[in-house]
Amino acid sequence: MDRFIINIPKKVENDFLGFTFLSSLFTNTEGLINVDIELEFKSTRWFEANLASTLGAWLELKLYNGCRVILSNITNSIQKIFKKNGFYERYQLGRIDDTYDSTIKYEVFSVQDSDDFSNYVSHHV
């Protein structure tokens, strides 16, 4: 299987650069099917927790296309957020209770789940 490596920026925030990176993630991997994709976090020091939803949408698409996605060299602080908000739990990578209720729970919805999504937004956002 071929391997495609993507270096995650130092910061992925709710700003133009963060959105540009996430957009390029979709664009630059659009035709990849049945390949290993490594997301290299070695330089990443911050990843906005709410942007895990966009990363998750990309990940679901890549898994659907038969790709294997490897998350490498993630700092403990980013792993902790991904475990607290449920992102890691979705992919059986671990879980931490969010004792202080400091994150919005990561959820995946299908197109048919519009009522569930509406309830989720009303309750959590």
Short mmCIF file of N, CA and C in Angstrom, two decimals:
data_model
loop_
_atom_site.label_atom_id
_atom_site.label_comp_id
_atom_site.label_asym_id
_atom_site.label_seq_id
_atom_site.Cartn_x
_atom_site.Cartn_y
_atom_site.Cartn_z
N MET A 1 0.84 -1.17 0.00
CA MET A 1 0.00 0.00 0.00
C MET A 1 0.89 1.24 0.00
N ASP A 2 0.57 2.22 -0.82
CA ASP A 2 1.31 3.48 -0.87
C ASP A 2 1.09 4.27 0.41
N ARG A 3 2.06 5.15 0.73
CA ARG A 3 1.94 6.00 1.92
C ARG A 3 2.02 7.46 1.49
N PHE A 4 1.10 8.25 2.02
CA PHE A 4 1.00 9.68 1.75
C PHE A 4 1.12 10.38 3.09
N ILE A 5 2.14 11.24 3.26
CA ILE A 5 2.37 11.91 4.55
C ILE A 5 1.94 13.36 4.47
N ILE A 6 1.17 13.79 5.47
CA ILE A 6 0.70 15.17 5.55
C ILE A 6 1.19 15.75 6.87
N ASN A 7 1.96 16.82 6.79
CA ASN A 7 2.44 17.51 7.98
C ASN A 7 1.39 18.51 8.45
N ILE A 8 0.95 18.32 9.68
CA ILE A 8 -0.03 19.22 10.27
C ILE A 8 0.72 20.47 10.74
N PRO A 9 0.16 21.66 10.49
CA PRO A 9 0.84 22.90 10.89
C PRO A 9 1.03 23.02 12.41
N LYS A 10 1.86 23.97 12.80
CA LYS A 10 2.14 24.21 14.22
C LYS A 10 0.85 24.50 15.00
N LYS A 11 -0.04 25.28 14.39
CA LYS A 11 -1.32 25.59 15.02
C LYS A 11 -2.44 25.40 13.99
N VAL A 12 -3.51 24.76 14.43
CA VAL A 12 -4.73 24.68 13.62
C VAL A 12 -5.81 25.35 14.46
N GLU A 13 -6.11 26.59 14.08
CA GLU A 13 -7.03 27.40 14.86
C GLU A 13 -8.23 27.81 14.02
N ASN A 14 -9.19 28.46 14.68
CA ASN A 14 -10.38 28.99 14.02
C ASN A 14 -10.03 30.30 13.33
N ASP A 15 -9.19 30.22 12.33
CA ASP A 15 -8.80 31.41 11.59
C ASP A 15 -8.56 31.05 10.13
N PHE A 16 -8.17 32.02 9.35
CA PHE A 16 -7.96 31.81 7.92
C PHE A 16 -6.97 30.68 7.65
N LEU A 17 -5.84 30.67 8.36
CA LEU A 17 -4.82 29.64 8.14
C LEU A 17 -5.33 28.25 8.51
N GLY A 18 -6.07 28.16 9.60
CA GLY A 18 -6.61 26.86 10.01
C GLY A 18 -7.62 26.33 9.01
N PHE A 19 -8.50 27.20 8.55
CA PHE A 19 -9.51 26.78 7.57
C PHE A 19 -8.86 26.47 6.22
N THR A 20 -7.82 27.23 5.86
CA THR A 20 -7.10 26.96 4.61
C THR A 20 -6.43 25.59 4.68
N PHE A 21 -5.81 25.27 5.81
CA PHE A 21 -5.18 23.96 5.95
C PHE A 21 -6.22 22.84 5.82
N LEU A 22 -7.33 22.96 6.55
CA LEU A 22 -8.34 21.90 6.51
C LEU A 22 -8.95 21.76 5.11
N SER A 23 -9.14 22.87 4.44
CA SER A 23 -9.64 22.83 3.06
C SER A 23 -8.64 22.12 2.16
N SER A 24 -7.35 22.43 2.33
CA SER A 24 -6.32 21.78 1.51
C SER A 24 -6.22 20.28 1.82
N LEU A 25 -6.53 19.90 3.05
CA LEU A 25 -6.52 18.49 3.42
C LEU A 25 -7.51 17.72 2.54
N PHE A 26 -8.69 18.27 2.37
CA PHE A 26 -9.70 17.65 1.51
C PHE A 26 -9.25 17.67 0.04
N THR A 27 -8.78 18.81 -0.41
CA THR A 27 -8.40 18.97 -1.82
C THR A 27 -7.21 18.09 -2.20
N ASN A 28 -6.17 18.09 -1.36
CA ASN A 28 -4.94 17.38 -1.69
C ASN A 28 -5.05 15.86 -1.58
N THR A 29 -6.11 15.37 -0.96
CA THR A 29 -6.28 13.92 -0.80
C THR A 29 -7.51 13.41 -1.55
N GLU A 30 -8.09 14.26 -2.38
CA GLU A 30 -9.36 13.94 -3.02
C GLU A 30 -9.34 12.62 -3.79
N GLY A 31 -8.31 12.34 -4.52
CA GLY A 31 -8.29 11.13 -5.34
C GLY A 31 -7.67 9.91 -4.68
N LEU A 32 -7.29 10.03 -3.41
CA LEU A 32 -6.61 8.92 -2.75
C LEU A 32 -7.60 7.84 -2.34
N ILE A 33 -7.33 6.63 -2.81
CA ILE A 33 -8.16 5.47 -2.49
C ILE A 33 -7.22 4.32 -2.16
N ASN A 34 -7.53 3.59 -1.09
CA ASN A 34 -6.75 2.42 -0.68
C ASN A 34 -5.27 2.73 -0.48
N VAL A 35 -4.97 3.83 0.21
CA VAL A 35 -3.59 4.16 0.55
C VAL A 35 -3.48 4.44 2.04
N ASP A 36 -2.26 4.35 2.55
CA ASP A 36 -1.99 4.76 3.93
C ASP A 36 -1.76 6.26 3.93
N ILE A 37 -2.44 6.96 4.81
CA ILE A 37 -2.24 8.40 4.95
C ILE A 37 -1.79 8.65 6.38
N GLU A 38 -0.61 9.24 6.50
CA GLU A 38 -0.08 9.56 7.83
C GLU A 38 -0.25 11.05 8.09
N LEU A 39 -0.95 11.37 9.16
CA LEU A 39 -1.05 12.75 9.60
C LEU A 39 0.05 12.95 10.64
N GLU A 40 1.06 13.71 10.27
CA GLU A 40 2.25 13.91 11.10
C GLU A 40 2.08 15.17 11.94
N PHE A 41 1.92 14.97 13.25
CA PHE A 41 1.66 16.06 14.19
C PHE A 41 2.93 16.51 14.92
N LYS A 42 4.12 16.13 14.47
CA LYS A 42 5.34 16.40 15.25
C LYS A 42 5.59 17.88 15.50
N SER A 43 5.15 18.76 14.62
CA SER A 43 5.34 20.20 14.81
C SER A 43 4.12 20.89 15.40
N THR A 44 3.04 20.16 15.58
CA THR A 44 1.76 20.75 16.00
C THR A 44 1.73 20.94 17.51
N ARG A 45 1.46 22.16 17.93
CA ARG A 45 1.38 22.47 19.35
C ARG A 45 -0.04 22.83 19.78
N TRP A 46 -0.92 23.12 18.81
CA TRP A 46 -2.29 23.48 19.15
C TRP A 46 -3.22 23.03 18.04
N PHE A 47 -4.33 22.42 18.41
CA PHE A 47 -5.37 22.02 17.46
C PHE A 47 -6.70 22.33 18.14
N GLU A 48 -7.43 23.31 17.61
CA GLU A 48 -8.70 23.71 18.22
C GLU A 48 -9.63 22.49 18.31
N ALA A 49 -10.14 22.25 19.50
CA ALA A 49 -10.96 21.06 19.75
C ALA A 49 -12.18 20.99 18.84
N ASN A 50 -12.81 22.14 18.55
CA ASN A 50 -14.01 22.10 17.71
C ASN A 50 -13.69 21.74 16.27
N LEU A 51 -12.44 21.89 15.86
CA LEU A 51 -12.06 21.54 14.48
C LEU A 51 -11.85 20.04 14.32
N ALA A 52 -11.95 19.29 15.41
CA ALA A 52 -11.92 17.82 15.31
C ALA A 52 -13.09 17.35 14.46
N SER A 53 -14.18 18.11 14.44
CA SER A 53 -15.33 17.71 13.62
C SER A 53 -14.99 17.76 12.13
N THR A 54 -14.24 18.77 11.70
CA THR A 54 -13.83 18.85 10.29
C THR A 54 -12.81 17.77 9.99
N LEU A 55 -11.86 17.56 10.90
CA LEU A 55 -10.89 16.49 10.72
C LEU A 55 -11.61 15.15 10.65
N GLY A 56 -12.62 14.96 11.48
CA GLY A 56 -13.39 13.73 11.49
C GLY A 56 -14.17 13.51 10.20
N ALA A 57 -14.71 14.58 9.63
CA ALA A 57 -15.43 14.46 8.34
C ALA A 57 -14.46 13.98 7.26
N TRP A 58 -13.25 14.55 7.26
CA TRP A 58 -12.23 14.12 6.30
C TRP A 58 -11.85 12.65 6.55
N LEU A 59 -11.65 12.30 7.82
CA LEU A 59 -11.27 10.94 8.19
C LEU A 59 -12.32 9.92 7.77
N GLU A 60 -13.59 10.23 8.02
CA GLU A 60 -14.67 9.33 7.62
C GLU A 60 -14.66 9.10 6.10
N LEU A 61 -14.42 10.16 5.35
CA LEU A 61 -14.36 10.06 3.89
C LEU A 61 -13.20 9.17 3.46
N LYS A 62 -12.05 9.35 4.07
CA LYS A 62 -10.87 8.55 3.71
C LYS A 62 -11.08 7.08 4.09
N LEU A 63 -11.66 6.82 5.25
CA LEU A 63 -11.94 5.43 5.64
C LEU A 63 -12.92 4.79 4.67
N TYR A 64 -13.93 5.54 4.26
CA TYR A 64 -14.90 5.06 3.29
C TYR A 64 -14.23 4.69 1.97
N ASN A 65 -13.18 5.43 1.62
CA ASN A 65 -12.44 5.18 0.38
C ASN A 65 -11.35 4.13 0.55
N GLY A 66 -11.38 3.39 1.64
CA GLY A 66 -10.45 2.28 1.84
C GLY A 66 -9.07 2.68 2.31
N CYS A 67 -8.91 3.91 2.74
CA CYS A 67 -7.61 4.36 3.23
C CYS A 67 -7.43 3.97 4.69
N ARG A 68 -6.18 3.86 5.07
CA ARG A 68 -5.83 3.67 6.47
C ARG A 68 -5.15 4.96 6.90
N VAL A 69 -5.66 5.57 7.99
CA VAL A 69 -5.13 6.85 8.44
C VAL A 69 -4.37 6.62 9.75
N ILE A 70 -3.13 7.12 9.77
CA ILE A 70 -2.28 7.01 10.94
C ILE A 70 -2.06 8.40 11.50
N LEU A 71 -2.33 8.59 12.79
CA LEU A 71 -2.06 9.85 13.46
C LEU A 71 -0.75 9.67 14.23
N SER A 72 0.30 10.39 13.84
CA SER A 72 1.59 10.16 14.48
C SER A 72 2.13 11.39 15.19
N ASN A 73 2.85 11.12 16.26
CA ASN A 73 3.57 12.14 17.04
C ASN A 73 2.67 13.25 17.57
N ILE A 74 1.50 12.89 18.05
CA ILE A 74 0.58 13.87 18.64
C ILE A 74 1.00 14.16 20.08
N THR A 75 1.07 15.43 20.43
CA THR A 75 1.46 15.79 21.80
C THR A 75 0.41 15.29 22.78
N ASN A 76 0.83 15.14 24.02
CA ASN A 76 -0.09 14.68 25.07
C ASN A 76 -1.27 15.63 25.24
N SER A 77 -1.02 16.93 25.11
CA SER A 77 -2.11 17.90 25.32
C SER A 77 -3.18 17.78 24.23
N ILE A 78 -2.77 17.56 22.99
CA ILE A 78 -3.75 17.39 21.90
C ILE A 78 -4.47 16.06 22.06
N GLN A 79 -3.73 15.00 22.40
CA GLN A 79 -4.37 13.70 22.65
C GLN A 79 -5.41 13.81 23.75
N LYS A 80 -5.09 14.55 24.79
CA LYS A 80 -6.01 14.70 25.92
C LYS A 80 -7.33 15.33 25.48
N ILE A 81 -7.25 16.38 24.67
CA ILE A 81 -8.47 17.03 24.17
C ILE A 81 -9.26 16.06 23.29
N PHE A 82 -8.57 15.36 22.38
CA PHE A 82 -9.24 14.40 21.49
C PHE A 82 -9.87 13.25 22.27
N LYS A 83 -9.28 12.89 23.40
CA LYS A 83 -9.86 11.85 24.25
C LYS A 83 -11.04 12.38 25.06
N LYS A 84 -10.94 13.61 25.52
CA LYS A 84 -12.02 14.21 26.31
C LYS A 84 -13.26 14.47 25.47
N ASN A 85 -13.09 14.95 24.24
CA ASN A 85 -14.27 15.33 23.45
C ASN A 85 -14.89 14.15 22.70
N GLY A 86 -14.26 12.97 22.78
CA GLY A 86 -14.83 11.78 22.15
C GLY A 86 -14.32 11.48 20.76
N PHE A 87 -13.45 12.34 20.21
CA PHE A 87 -12.90 12.10 18.88
C PHE A 87 -12.11 10.79 18.85
N TYR A 88 -11.21 10.60 19.79
CA TYR A 88 -10.42 9.36 19.85
C TYR A 88 -11.32 8.15 20.11
N GLU A 89 -12.31 8.32 20.95
CA GLU A 89 -13.20 7.21 21.29
C GLU A 89 -13.88 6.65 20.04
N ARG A 90 -14.27 7.51 19.12
CA ARG A 90 -14.92 7.09 17.87
C ARG A 90 -14.06 6.09 17.11
N TYR A 91 -12.74 6.25 17.20
CA TYR A 91 -11.82 5.40 16.44
C TYR A 91 -11.04 4.43 17.34
N GLN A 92 -11.61 4.15 18.52
CA GLN A 92 -11.05 3.21 19.49
C GLN A 92 -9.59 3.54 19.84
N LEU A 93 -9.31 4.83 20.05
CA LEU A 93 -7.95 5.26 20.38
C LEU A 93 -7.83 5.72 21.83
N GLY A 94 -8.90 5.56 22.58
CA GLY A 94 -8.86 5.93 23.99
C GLY A 94 -9.90 6.96 24.34
N ARG A 95 -10.07 7.15 25.65
CA ARG A 95 -11.10 8.06 26.14
C ARG A 95 -10.70 8.55 27.52
N ILE A 96 -11.03 9.79 27.81
CA ILE A 96 -10.87 10.38 29.15
C ILE A 96 -12.19 11.07 29.48
N ASP A 97 -12.66 10.87 30.71
CA ASP A 97 -13.86 11.58 31.14
C ASP A 97 -13.57 13.07 31.19
N ASP A 98 -14.51 13.85 30.72
CA ASP A 98 -14.39 15.31 30.77
C ASP A 98 -15.02 15.78 32.07
N THR A 99 -14.29 15.64 33.15
CA THR A 99 -14.76 15.92 34.49
C THR A 99 -15.33 17.33 34.63
N TYR A 100 -14.72 18.30 33.97
CA TYR A 100 -15.13 19.69 34.12
C TYR A 100 -16.06 20.15 33.00
N ASP A 101 -16.51 19.22 32.18
CA ASP A 101 -17.44 19.54 31.09
C ASP A 101 -16.91 20.70 30.24
N SER A 102 -15.63 20.56 29.82
CA SER A 102 -14.95 21.65 29.11
C SER A 102 -14.93 21.47 27.59
N THR A 103 -15.51 20.41 27.10
CA THR A 103 -15.51 20.17 25.65
C THR A 103 -16.94 19.92 25.16
N ILE A 104 -17.12 20.06 23.87
CA ILE A 104 -18.38 19.68 23.23
C ILE A 104 -18.17 18.29 22.66
N LYS A 105 -19.05 17.37 23.00
CA LYS A 105 -18.89 15.97 22.61
C LYS A 105 -18.87 15.81 21.09
N TYR A 106 -17.88 15.06 20.62
CA TYR A 106 -17.74 14.74 19.21
C TYR A 106 -18.78 13.70 18.82
N GLU A 107 -19.53 13.97 17.79
CA GLU A 107 -20.56 13.05 17.30
C GLU A 107 -20.48 12.97 15.78
N VAL A 108 -20.93 11.85 15.25
CA VAL A 108 -21.00 11.66 13.80
C VAL A 108 -22.46 11.43 13.44
N PHE A 109 -22.94 12.15 12.44
CA PHE A 109 -24.32 12.05 12.00
C PHE A 109 -24.37 11.71 10.53
N SER A 110 -25.35 10.91 10.14
CA SER A 110 -25.57 10.67 8.72
C SER A 110 -26.55 11.73 8.22
N VAL A 111 -26.71 11.81 6.93
CA VAL A 111 -27.62 12.78 6.33
C VAL A 111 -29.05 12.57 6.83
N GLN A 112 -29.42 11.33 7.10
CA GLN A 112 -30.77 11.01 7.55
C GLN A 112 -31.01 11.39 9.02
N ASP A 113 -29.95 11.75 9.75
CA ASP A 113 -30.07 12.04 11.18
C ASP A 113 -30.32 13.52 11.47
N SER A 114 -31.10 14.19 10.64
CA SER A 114 -31.27 15.64 10.82
C SER A 114 -31.91 15.99 12.16
N ASP A 115 -32.85 15.20 12.64
CA ASP A 115 -33.46 15.47 13.94
C ASP A 115 -32.45 15.31 15.07
N ASP A 116 -31.66 14.24 14.99
CA ASP A 116 -30.62 14.01 16.01
C ASP A 116 -29.61 15.15 15.99
N PHE A 117 -29.23 15.60 14.81
CA PHE A 117 -28.28 16.70 14.70
C PHE A 117 -28.87 17.99 15.28
N SER A 118 -30.11 18.27 14.97
CA SER A 118 -30.76 19.47 15.52
C SER A 118 -30.80 19.42 17.05
N ASN A 119 -31.14 18.27 17.59
CA ASN A 119 -31.15 18.11 19.05
C ASN A 119 -29.75 18.29 19.64
N TYR A 120 -28.75 17.74 18.97
CA TYR A 120 -27.37 17.86 19.42
C TYR A 120 -26.95 19.34 19.47
N VAL A 121 -27.22 20.08 18.38
CA VAL A 121 -26.86 21.48 18.33
C VAL A 121 -27.59 22.27 19.41
N SER A 122 -28.88 22.00 19.58
CA SER A 122 -29.65 22.70 20.62
C SER A 122 -29.11 22.42 22.02
N HIS A 123 -28.72 21.20 22.25
CA HIS A 123 -28.26 20.80 23.58
C HIS A 123 -26.82 21.20 23.88
N HIS A 124 -25.93 21.07 22.89
CA HIS A 124 -24.50 21.27 23.14
C HIS A 124 -23.93 22.61 22.66
N VAL A 125 -24.61 23.24 21.72
CA VAL A 125 -24.03 24.47 21.17
C VAL A 125 -24.86 25.65 21.56
#
